Tab-separated table of C-alpha atoms in Angstrom:
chain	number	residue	atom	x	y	z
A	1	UNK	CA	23.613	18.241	87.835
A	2	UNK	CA	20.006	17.632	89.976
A	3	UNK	CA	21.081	20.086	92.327
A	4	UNK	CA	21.460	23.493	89.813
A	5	UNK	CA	17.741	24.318	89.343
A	6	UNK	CA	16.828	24.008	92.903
A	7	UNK	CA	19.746	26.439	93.919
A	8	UNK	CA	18.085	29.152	91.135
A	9	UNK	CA	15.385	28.587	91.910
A	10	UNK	CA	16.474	29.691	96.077
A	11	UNK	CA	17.917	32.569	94.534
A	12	UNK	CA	15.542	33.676	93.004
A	13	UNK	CA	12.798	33.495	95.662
A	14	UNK	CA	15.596	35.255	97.959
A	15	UNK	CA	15.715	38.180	95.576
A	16	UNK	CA	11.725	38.787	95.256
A	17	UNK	CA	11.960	38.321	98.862
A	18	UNK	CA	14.150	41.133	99.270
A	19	UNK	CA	12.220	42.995	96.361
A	20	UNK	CA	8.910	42.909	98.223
A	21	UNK	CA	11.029	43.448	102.205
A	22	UNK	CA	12.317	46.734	100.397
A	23	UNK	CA	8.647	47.490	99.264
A	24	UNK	CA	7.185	46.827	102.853
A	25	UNK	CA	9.965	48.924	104.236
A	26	UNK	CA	9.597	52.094	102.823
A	27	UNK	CA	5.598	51.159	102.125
A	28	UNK	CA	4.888	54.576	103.714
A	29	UNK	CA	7.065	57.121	101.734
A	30	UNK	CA	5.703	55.102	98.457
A	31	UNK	CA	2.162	55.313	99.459
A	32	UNK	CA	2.906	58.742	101.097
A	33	UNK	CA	4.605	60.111	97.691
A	34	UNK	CA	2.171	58.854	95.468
A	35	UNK	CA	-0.778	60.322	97.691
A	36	UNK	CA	1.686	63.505	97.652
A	37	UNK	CA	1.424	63.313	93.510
A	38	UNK	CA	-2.186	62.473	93.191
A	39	UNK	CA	-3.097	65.612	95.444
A	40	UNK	CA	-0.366	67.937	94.148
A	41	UNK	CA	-2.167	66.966	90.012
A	42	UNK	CA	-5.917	67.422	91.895
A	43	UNK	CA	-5.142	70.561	92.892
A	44	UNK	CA	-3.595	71.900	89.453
A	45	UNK	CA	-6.456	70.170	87.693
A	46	UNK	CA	-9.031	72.007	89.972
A	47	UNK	CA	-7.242	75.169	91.316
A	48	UNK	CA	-4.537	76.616	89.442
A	49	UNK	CA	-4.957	75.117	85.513
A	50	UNK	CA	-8.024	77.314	83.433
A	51	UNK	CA	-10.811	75.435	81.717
A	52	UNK	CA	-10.219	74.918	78.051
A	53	UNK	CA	-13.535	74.943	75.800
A	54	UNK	CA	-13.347	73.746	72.318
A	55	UNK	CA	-15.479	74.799	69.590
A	56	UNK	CA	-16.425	72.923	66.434
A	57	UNK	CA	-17.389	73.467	63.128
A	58	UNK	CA	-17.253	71.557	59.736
A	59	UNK	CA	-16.975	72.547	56.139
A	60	UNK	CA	-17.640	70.604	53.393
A	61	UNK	CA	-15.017	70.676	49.978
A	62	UNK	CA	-16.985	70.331	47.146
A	63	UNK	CA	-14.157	70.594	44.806
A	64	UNK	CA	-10.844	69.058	45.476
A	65	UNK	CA	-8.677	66.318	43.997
A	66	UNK	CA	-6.511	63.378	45.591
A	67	UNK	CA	-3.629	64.628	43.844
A	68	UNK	CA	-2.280	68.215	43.020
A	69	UNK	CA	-3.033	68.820	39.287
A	70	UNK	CA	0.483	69.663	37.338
A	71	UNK	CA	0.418	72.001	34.431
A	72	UNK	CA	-1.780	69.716	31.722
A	73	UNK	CA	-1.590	71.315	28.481
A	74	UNK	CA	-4.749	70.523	26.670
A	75	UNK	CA	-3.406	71.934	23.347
A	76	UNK	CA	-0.437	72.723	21.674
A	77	UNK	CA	1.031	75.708	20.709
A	78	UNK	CA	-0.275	79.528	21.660
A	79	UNK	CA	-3.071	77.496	23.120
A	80	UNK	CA	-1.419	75.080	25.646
A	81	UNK	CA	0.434	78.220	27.114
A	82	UNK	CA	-2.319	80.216	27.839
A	83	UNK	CA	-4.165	77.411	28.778
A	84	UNK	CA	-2.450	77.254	32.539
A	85	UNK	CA	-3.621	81.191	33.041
A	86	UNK	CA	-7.086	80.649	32.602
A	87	UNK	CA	-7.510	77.279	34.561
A	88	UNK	CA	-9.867	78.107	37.835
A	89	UNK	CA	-6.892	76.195	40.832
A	90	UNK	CA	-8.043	72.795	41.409
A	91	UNK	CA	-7.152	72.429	45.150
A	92	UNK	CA	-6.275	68.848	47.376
A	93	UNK	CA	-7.817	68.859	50.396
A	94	UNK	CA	-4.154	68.846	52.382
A	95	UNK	CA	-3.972	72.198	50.742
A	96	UNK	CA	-6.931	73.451	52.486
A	97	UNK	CA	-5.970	72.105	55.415
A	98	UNK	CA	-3.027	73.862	54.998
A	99	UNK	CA	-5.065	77.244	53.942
A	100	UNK	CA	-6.818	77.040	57.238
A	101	UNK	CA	-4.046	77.272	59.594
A	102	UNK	CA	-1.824	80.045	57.513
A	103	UNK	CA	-0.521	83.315	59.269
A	104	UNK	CA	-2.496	85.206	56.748
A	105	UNK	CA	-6.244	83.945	57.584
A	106	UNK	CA	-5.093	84.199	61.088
A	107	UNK	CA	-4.418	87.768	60.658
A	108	UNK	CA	-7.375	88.496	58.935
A	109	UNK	CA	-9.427	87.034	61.970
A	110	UNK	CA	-7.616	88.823	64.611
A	111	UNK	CA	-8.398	91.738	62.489
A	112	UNK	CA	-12.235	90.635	61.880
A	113	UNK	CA	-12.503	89.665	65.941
A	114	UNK	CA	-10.307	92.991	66.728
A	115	UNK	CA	-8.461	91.272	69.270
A	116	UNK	CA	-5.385	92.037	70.891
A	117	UNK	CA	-2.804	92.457	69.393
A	118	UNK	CA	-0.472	91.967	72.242
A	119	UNK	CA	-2.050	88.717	73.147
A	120	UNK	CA	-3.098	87.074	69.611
A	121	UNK	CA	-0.445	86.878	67.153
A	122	UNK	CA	-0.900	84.692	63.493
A	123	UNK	CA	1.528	82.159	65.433
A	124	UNK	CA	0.079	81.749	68.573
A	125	UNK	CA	-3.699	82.357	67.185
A	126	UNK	CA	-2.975	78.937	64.389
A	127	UNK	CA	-1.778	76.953	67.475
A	128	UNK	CA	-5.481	77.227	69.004
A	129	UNK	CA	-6.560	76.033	65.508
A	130	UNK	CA	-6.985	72.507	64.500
A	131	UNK	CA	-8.102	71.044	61.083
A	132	UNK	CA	-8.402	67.642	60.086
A	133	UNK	CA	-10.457	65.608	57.594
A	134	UNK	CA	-12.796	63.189	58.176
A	135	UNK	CA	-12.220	59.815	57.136
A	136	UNK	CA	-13.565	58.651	53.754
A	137	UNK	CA	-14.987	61.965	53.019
A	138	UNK	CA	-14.133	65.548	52.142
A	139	UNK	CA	-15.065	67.101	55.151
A	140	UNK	CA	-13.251	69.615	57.358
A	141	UNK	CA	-13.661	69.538	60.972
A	142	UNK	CA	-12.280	72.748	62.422
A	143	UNK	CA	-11.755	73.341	66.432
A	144	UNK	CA	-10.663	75.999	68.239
A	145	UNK	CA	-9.390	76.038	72.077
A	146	UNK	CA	-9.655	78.815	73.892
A	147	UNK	CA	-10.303	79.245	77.861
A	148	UNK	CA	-13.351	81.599	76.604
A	149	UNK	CA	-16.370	79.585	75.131
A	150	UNK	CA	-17.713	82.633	73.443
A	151	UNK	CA	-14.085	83.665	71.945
A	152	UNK	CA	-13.393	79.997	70.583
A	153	UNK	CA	-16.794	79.543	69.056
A	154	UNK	CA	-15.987	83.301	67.464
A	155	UNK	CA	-12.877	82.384	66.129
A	156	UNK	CA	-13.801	79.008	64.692
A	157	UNK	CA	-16.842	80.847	62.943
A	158	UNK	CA	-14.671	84.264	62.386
A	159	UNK	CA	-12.022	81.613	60.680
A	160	UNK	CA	-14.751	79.731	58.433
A	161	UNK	CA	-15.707	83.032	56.733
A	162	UNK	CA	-12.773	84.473	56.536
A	163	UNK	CA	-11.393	81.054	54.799
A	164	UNK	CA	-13.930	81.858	52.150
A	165	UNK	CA	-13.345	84.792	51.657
A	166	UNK	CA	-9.785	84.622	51.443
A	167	UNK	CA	-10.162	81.638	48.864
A	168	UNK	CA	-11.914	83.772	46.549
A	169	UNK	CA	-10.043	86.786	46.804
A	170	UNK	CA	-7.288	84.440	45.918
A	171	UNK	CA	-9.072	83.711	43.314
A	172	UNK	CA	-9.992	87.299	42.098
A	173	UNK	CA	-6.045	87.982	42.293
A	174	UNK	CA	-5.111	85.169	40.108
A	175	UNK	CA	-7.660	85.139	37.544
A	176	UNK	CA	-6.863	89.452	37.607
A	177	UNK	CA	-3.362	89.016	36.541
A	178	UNK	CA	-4.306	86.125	33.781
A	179	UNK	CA	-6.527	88.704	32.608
A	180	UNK	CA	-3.822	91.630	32.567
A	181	UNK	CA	-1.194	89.555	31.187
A	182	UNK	CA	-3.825	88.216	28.692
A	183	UNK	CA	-4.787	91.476	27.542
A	184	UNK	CA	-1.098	92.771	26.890
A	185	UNK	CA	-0.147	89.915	25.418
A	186	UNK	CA	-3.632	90.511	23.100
A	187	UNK	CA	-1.753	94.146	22.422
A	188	UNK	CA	1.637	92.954	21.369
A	189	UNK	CA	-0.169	90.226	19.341
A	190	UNK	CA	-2.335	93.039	17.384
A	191	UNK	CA	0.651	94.741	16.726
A	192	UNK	CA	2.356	91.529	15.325
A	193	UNK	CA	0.029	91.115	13.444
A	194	UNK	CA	-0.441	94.929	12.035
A	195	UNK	CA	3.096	94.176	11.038
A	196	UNK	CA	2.699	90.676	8.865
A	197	UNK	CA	-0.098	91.543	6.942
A	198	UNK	CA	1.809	95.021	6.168
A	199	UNK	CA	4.677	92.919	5.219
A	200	UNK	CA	2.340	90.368	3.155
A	201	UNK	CA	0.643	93.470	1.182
A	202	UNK	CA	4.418	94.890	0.100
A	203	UNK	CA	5.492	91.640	-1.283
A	204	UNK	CA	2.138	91.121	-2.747
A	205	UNK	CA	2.786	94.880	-4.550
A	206	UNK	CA	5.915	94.031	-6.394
A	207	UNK	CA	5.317	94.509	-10.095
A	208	UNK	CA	5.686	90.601	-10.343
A	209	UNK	CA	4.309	89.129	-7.897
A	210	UNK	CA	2.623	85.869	-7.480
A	211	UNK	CA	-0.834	85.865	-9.010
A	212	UNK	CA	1.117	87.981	-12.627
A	213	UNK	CA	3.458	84.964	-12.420
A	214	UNK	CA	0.853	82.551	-12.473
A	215	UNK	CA	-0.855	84.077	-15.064
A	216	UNK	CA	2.138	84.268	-16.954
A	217	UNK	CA	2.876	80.757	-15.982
A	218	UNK	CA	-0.320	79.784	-17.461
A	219	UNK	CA	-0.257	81.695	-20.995
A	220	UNK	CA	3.238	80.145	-21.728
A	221	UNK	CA	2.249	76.883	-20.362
A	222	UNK	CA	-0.724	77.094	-22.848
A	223	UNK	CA	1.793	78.465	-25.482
A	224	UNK	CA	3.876	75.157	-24.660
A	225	UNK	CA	1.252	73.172	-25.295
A	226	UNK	CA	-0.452	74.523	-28.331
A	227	UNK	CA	3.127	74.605	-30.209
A	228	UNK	CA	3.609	71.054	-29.326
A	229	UNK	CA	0.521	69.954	-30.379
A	230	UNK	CA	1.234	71.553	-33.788
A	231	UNK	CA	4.881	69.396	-33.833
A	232	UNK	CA	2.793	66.388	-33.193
A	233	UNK	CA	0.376	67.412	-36.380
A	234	UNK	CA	3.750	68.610	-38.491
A	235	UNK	CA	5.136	64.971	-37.593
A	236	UNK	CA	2.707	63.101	-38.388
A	237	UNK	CA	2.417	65.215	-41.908
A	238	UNK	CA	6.075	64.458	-42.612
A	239	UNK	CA	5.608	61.124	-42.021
A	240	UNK	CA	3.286	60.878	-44.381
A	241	UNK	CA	4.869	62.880	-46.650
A	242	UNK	CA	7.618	60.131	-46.658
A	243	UNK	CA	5.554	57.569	-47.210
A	244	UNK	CA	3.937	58.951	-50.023
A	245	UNK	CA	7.937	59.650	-51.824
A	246	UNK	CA	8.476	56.384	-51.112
A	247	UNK	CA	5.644	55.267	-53.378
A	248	UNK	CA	6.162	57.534	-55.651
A	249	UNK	CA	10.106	56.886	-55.667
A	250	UNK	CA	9.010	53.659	-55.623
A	251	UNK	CA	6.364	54.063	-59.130
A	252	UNK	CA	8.892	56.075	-60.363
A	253	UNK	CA	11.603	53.728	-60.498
A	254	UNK	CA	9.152	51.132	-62.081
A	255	UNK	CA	8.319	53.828	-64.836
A	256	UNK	CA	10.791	54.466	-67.830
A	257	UNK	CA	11.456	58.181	-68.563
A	258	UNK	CA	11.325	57.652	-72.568
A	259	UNK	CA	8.936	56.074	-74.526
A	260	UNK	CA	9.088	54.657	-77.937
A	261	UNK	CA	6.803	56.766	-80.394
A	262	UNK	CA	5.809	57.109	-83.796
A	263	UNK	CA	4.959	60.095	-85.601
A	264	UNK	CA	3.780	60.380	-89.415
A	265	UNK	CA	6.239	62.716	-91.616
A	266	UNK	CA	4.265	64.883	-92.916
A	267	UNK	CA	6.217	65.808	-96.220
A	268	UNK	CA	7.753	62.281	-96.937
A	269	UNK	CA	4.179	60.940	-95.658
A	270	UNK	CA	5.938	58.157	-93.858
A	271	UNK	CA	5.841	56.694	-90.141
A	272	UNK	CA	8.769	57.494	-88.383
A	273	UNK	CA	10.019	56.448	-85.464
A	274	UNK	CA	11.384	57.853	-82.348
A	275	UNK	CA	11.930	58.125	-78.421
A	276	UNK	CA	10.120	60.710	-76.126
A	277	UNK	CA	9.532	61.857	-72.573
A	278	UNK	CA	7.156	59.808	-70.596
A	279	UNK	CA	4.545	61.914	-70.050
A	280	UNK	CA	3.729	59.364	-66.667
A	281	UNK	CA	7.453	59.753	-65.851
A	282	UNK	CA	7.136	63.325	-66.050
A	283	UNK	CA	3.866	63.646	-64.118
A	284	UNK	CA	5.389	61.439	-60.984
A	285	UNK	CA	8.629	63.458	-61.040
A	286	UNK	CA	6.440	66.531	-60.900
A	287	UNK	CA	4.306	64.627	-58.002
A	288	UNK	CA	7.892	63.822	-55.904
A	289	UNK	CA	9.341	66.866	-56.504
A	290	UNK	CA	6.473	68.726	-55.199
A	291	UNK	CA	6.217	66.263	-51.995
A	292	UNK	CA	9.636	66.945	-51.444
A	293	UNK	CA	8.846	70.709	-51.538
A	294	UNK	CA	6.169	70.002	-49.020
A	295	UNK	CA	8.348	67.704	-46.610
A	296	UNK	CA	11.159	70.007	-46.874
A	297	UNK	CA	8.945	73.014	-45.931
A	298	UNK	CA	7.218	70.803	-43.000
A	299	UNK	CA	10.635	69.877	-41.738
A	300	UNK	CA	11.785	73.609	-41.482
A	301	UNK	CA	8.572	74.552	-40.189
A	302	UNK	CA	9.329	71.474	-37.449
A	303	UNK	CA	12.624	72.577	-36.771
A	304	UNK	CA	11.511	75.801	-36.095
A	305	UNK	CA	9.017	74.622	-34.006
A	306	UNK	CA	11.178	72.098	-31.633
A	307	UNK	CA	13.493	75.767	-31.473
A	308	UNK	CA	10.778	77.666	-29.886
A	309	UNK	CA	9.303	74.691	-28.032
A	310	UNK	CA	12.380	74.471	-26.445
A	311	UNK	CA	12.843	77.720	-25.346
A	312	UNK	CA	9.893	78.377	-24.200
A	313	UNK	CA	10.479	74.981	-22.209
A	314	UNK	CA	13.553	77.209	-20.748
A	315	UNK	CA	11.869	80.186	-19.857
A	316	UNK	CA	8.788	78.351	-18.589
A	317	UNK	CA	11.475	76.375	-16.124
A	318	UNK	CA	12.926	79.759	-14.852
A	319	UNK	CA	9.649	81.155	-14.367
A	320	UNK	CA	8.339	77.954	-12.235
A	321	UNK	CA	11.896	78.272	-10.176
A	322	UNK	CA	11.136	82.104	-9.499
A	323	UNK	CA	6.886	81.324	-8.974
A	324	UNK	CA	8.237	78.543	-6.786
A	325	UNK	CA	10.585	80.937	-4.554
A	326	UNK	CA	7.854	83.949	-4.429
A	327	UNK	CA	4.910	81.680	-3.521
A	328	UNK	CA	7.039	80.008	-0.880
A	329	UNK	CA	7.624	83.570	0.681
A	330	UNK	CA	3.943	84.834	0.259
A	331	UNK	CA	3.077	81.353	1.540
A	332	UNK	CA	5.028	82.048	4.819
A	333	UNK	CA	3.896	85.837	5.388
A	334	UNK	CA	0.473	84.217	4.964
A	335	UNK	CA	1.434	81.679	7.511
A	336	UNK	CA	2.279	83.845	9.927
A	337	UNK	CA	-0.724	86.230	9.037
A	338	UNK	CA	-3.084	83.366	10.117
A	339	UNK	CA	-0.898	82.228	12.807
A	340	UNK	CA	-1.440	85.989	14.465
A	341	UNK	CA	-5.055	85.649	13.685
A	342	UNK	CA	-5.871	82.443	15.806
A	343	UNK	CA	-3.384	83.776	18.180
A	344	UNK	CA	-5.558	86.705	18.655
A	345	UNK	CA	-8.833	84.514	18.837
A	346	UNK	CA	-7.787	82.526	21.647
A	347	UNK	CA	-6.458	85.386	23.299
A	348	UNK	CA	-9.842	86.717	22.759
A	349	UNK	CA	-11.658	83.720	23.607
A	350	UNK	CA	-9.262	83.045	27.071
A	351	UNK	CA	-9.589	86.894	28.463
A	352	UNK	CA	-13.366	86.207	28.427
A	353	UNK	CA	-13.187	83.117	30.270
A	354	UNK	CA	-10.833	84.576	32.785
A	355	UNK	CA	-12.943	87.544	33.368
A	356	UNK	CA	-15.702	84.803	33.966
A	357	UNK	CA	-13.706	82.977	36.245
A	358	UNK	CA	-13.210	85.828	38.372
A	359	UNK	CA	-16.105	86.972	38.595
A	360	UNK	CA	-16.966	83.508	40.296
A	361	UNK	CA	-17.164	83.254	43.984
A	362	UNK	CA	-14.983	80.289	44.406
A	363	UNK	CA	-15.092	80.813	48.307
A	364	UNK	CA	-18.376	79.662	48.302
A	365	UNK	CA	-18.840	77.708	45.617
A	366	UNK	CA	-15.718	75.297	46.843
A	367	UNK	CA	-15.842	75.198	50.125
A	368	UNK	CA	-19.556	75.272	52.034
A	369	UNK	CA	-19.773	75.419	56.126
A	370	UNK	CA	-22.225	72.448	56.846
A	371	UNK	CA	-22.484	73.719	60.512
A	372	UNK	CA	-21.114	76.902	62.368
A	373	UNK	CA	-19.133	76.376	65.581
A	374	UNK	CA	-21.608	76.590	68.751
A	375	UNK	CA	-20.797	77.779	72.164
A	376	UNK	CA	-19.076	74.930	74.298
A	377	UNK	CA	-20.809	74.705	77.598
A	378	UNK	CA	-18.083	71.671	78.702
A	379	UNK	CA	-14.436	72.389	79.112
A	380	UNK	CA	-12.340	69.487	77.538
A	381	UNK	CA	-9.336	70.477	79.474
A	382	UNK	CA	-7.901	69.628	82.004
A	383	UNK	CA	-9.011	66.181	82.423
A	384	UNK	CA	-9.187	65.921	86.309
A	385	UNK	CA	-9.473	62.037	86.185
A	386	UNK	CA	-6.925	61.323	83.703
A	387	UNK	CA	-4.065	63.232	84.960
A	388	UNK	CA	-4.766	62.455	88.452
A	389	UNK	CA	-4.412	58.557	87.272
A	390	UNK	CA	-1.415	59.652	85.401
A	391	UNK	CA	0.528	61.441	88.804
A	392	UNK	CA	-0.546	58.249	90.890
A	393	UNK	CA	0.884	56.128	88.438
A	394	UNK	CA	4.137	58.672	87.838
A	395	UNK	CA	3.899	58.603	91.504
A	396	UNK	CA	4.112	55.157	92.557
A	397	UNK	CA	7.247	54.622	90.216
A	398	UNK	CA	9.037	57.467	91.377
A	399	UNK	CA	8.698	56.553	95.017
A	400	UNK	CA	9.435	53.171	94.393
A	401	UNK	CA	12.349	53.727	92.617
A	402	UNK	CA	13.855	56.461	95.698
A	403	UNK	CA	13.292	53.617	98.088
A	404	UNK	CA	15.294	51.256	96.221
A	405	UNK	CA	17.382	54.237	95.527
A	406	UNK	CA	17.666	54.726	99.465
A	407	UNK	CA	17.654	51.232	100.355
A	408	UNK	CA	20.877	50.830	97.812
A	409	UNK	CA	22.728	53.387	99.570
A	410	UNK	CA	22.483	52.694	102.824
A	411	UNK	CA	25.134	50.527	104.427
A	412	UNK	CA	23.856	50.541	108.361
A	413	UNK	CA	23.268	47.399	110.158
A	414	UNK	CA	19.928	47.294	111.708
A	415	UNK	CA	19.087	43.893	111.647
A	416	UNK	CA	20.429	40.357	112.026
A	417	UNK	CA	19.674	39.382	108.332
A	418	UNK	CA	21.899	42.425	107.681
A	419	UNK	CA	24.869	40.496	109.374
A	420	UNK	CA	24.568	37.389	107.548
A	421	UNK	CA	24.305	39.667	104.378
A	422	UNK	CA	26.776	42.128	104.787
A	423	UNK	CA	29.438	40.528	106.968
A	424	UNK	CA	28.810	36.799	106.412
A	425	UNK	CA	28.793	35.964	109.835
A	426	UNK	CA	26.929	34.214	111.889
A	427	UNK	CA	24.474	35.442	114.419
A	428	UNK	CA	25.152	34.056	117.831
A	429	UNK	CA	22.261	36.105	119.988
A	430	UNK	CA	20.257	39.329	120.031
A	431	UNK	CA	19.558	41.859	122.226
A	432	UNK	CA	15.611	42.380	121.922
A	433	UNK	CA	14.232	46.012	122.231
A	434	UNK	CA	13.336	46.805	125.854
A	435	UNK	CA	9.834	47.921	125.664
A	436	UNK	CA	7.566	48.956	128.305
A	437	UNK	CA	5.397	45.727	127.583
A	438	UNK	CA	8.277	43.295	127.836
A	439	UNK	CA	9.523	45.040	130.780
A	440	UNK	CA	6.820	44.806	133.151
A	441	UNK	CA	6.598	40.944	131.939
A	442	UNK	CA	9.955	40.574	133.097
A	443	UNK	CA	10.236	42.512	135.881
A	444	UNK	CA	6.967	43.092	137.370
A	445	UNK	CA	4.876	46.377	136.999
């Protein structure tokens, strides 16, 4: 069990032996390769590869969000939908980013620089552009690589301006075709609205219309009123026309129609005696009969009353049900009078901020260039150092890895280690290399 780790541990200094007797074997085709690689990457770096010069410049975004706004609707109806039309495009900066390296600005600067066509195209013209932002800020920094100093500082300026431009022309566009579709919607509105209040006059023209109905509405209402008023007055008469039969009914029943009398004969010359009407009697009976007169004339007149009370009730029902119906549809035509009218305001109100919108220069009111791109006088390409480092070090592994490569394949016996490792024999004697030196120490000169 003691012995294990020492017989690893033999193994393993046998293998890095042979590791590092491979190394010192073919030590001059690795060294020799990776000299070959070093040389081979100095003279591409400094004989066959063109300079590349960058050129810088940086713009500043004044207006941009973290996020891309959606379609807020600040209001509802005709003005949330118009809303969207008018709105001056709130950019993120990934969008500009993405602005600066479209086909379209690059054609617009090969077309500003006038350069060839056959050479420059939109594709290969936005692979010599770069844009990036700066961290924590909302700054652009724009480079351009081009073998020509001049040509890349030209196009990273030429590409700055025509950014600008192109932003607000954008602009111009946009806010142009809010305005046209503004302004015919503004059209078809008018003509809407030509329509209702057309529509609103004829209904308002019909021999009865809302405002005779209400008026009518009114007189019988006050009719209503008056008659039951008078009903209330004729009530309270009959009721005290009862009461006053009652007391009389009442005084009559207490008082005896015939009275005893005496009159003096006047041929006998005595007193005789005898029964008459009570003239009291007579003058309550007179007083009942003429209340009952009155009551029965106040309850006819009542009667008659409560009759036309109640059909003027009627009629005053069937006018509110038609009023109702008619000032519910002049109500409506009104509705959508007004509803034309504000629609036409904010049409109004939107076209003029759209016009005012594109008359702004959002190019340069957006985006600012805080420094135009400069002449490089330094090429940042190739970097002699770097790739020479990088072919020694591509080098070295190569080359070691064909030795071992080599060393694998080969199956010769050159050596007497190779006999105890190939044919597990052992090595009785050797034959040393007859050499000049070892012959004359032999033999003699």
């Amino acid at each position: 069990m003691a012995e294990q780790p020492v017989v690893q541990m033999e193994e393993e200094f046998i293998d890095l032996r042979s590791i590092f007797k491979v190394i010192g074997k073919w030590r001059k085709v690795i060294i020799g390769g990776t000299l070959l690689a070093v040389l081979t990457a100095a003279l591409l770096s400094f004989f066959v590869l063109p300079p590349v010069y960058e050129a810088k410049a940086l713009l500043l975004v004044t207006l941009a969000t973290d996020k891309q706004q959606t379609a807020q609707q600040s209001g509802e109806g005709v003005e949330g939908v118009v809303e969207p039309l008018t709105r001056i495009p709130v950019l993120t900066i990934n969008t500009y980013l993405g602005q600066l390296q479209s086909e379209e600005l690059m054609r617009r600067v090969i077309g500003r620089l006038k350069l060839d066509p056959a050479v420059y195209t939109p594709k290969s013209l936005a692979q010599m552009v770069n844009a990036s932002v700066q961290k924590d800020s909302n700054l652009i920094e724009l480079t351009v690589q081009n073998s020509d100093p001049r040509l890349a500082a030209d196009i990273a300026n030429a590409v700055c301006k025509e950014f600008l431009e192109l932003l607000s022309q954008k602009n111009q566009e946009q806010m142009g075709r809010s305005v046209e579709l503004l302004q015919k919607q503004r059209q078809e509105t008018e003509k809407e609205l030509e329509k209702a209040i057309q529509n609103l006059k004829k209904f308002q023209s019909q021999p009865r219309g809302v405002a005779v109905l209400e008026e009518e509405f009114k007189l019988m209402a006050s009719n209503l009123a008056n008659y039951k008023s008078q009903m209330d007055s004729l009530n309270v008469e009959i009721r005290q026309l009862q009461a006053g039969i009652g007391v009389l009914e009442g005084e009559l029943a207490k008082t005896p129609p015939m009275i005893e009398v005496q009159r003096l004969d006047p041929v006998t010359g005595k007193v005789l005696e005898g029964k008459d009407s009570n003239p009291v009697y007579v003058d309550l009976s007179e007083k009942l009969a003429e209340k009952k007169s009155t009551l029965a004339e106040k309850e006819a007149q009542l009667a008659a009353m409560g009759s036309l009370t109640s059909g003027l009730t009627a009629e005053i029902d069937k006018l509110n049900a038609e009023l109702t119906e008619k000032k519910a549809q002049q109500d409506k035509l009104q509705s959508e009078v007004d509803r034309l009218k504000e629609t036409l305001k904010n049409l109004a109100g939107k076209i003029t901020e759209s016009q005012i919108a594109k008359s702004l220069d959002i190019g340069r009111t957006t985006v600012v260039v805080v420094s135009d791109a400069a002449t490089p006088t330094q090429p940042v390409k190739p970097r002699k150092a770097l790739n020479m480092a990088v072919a020694g070090v591509l080098g070295l592994m190569l080359f070691t890895g064909l030795a071992f490569l080599l060393e694998h394949i080969d199956y010769t016996i050159k050596t007497p280690e190779d006999v105890a490792q190939h044919l597990e024999l052992p090595v009785i004697g050797t034959i040393p290399l007859a050499t000049r030196k070892t012959t004359e120490s032999s033999y003699g000169s």
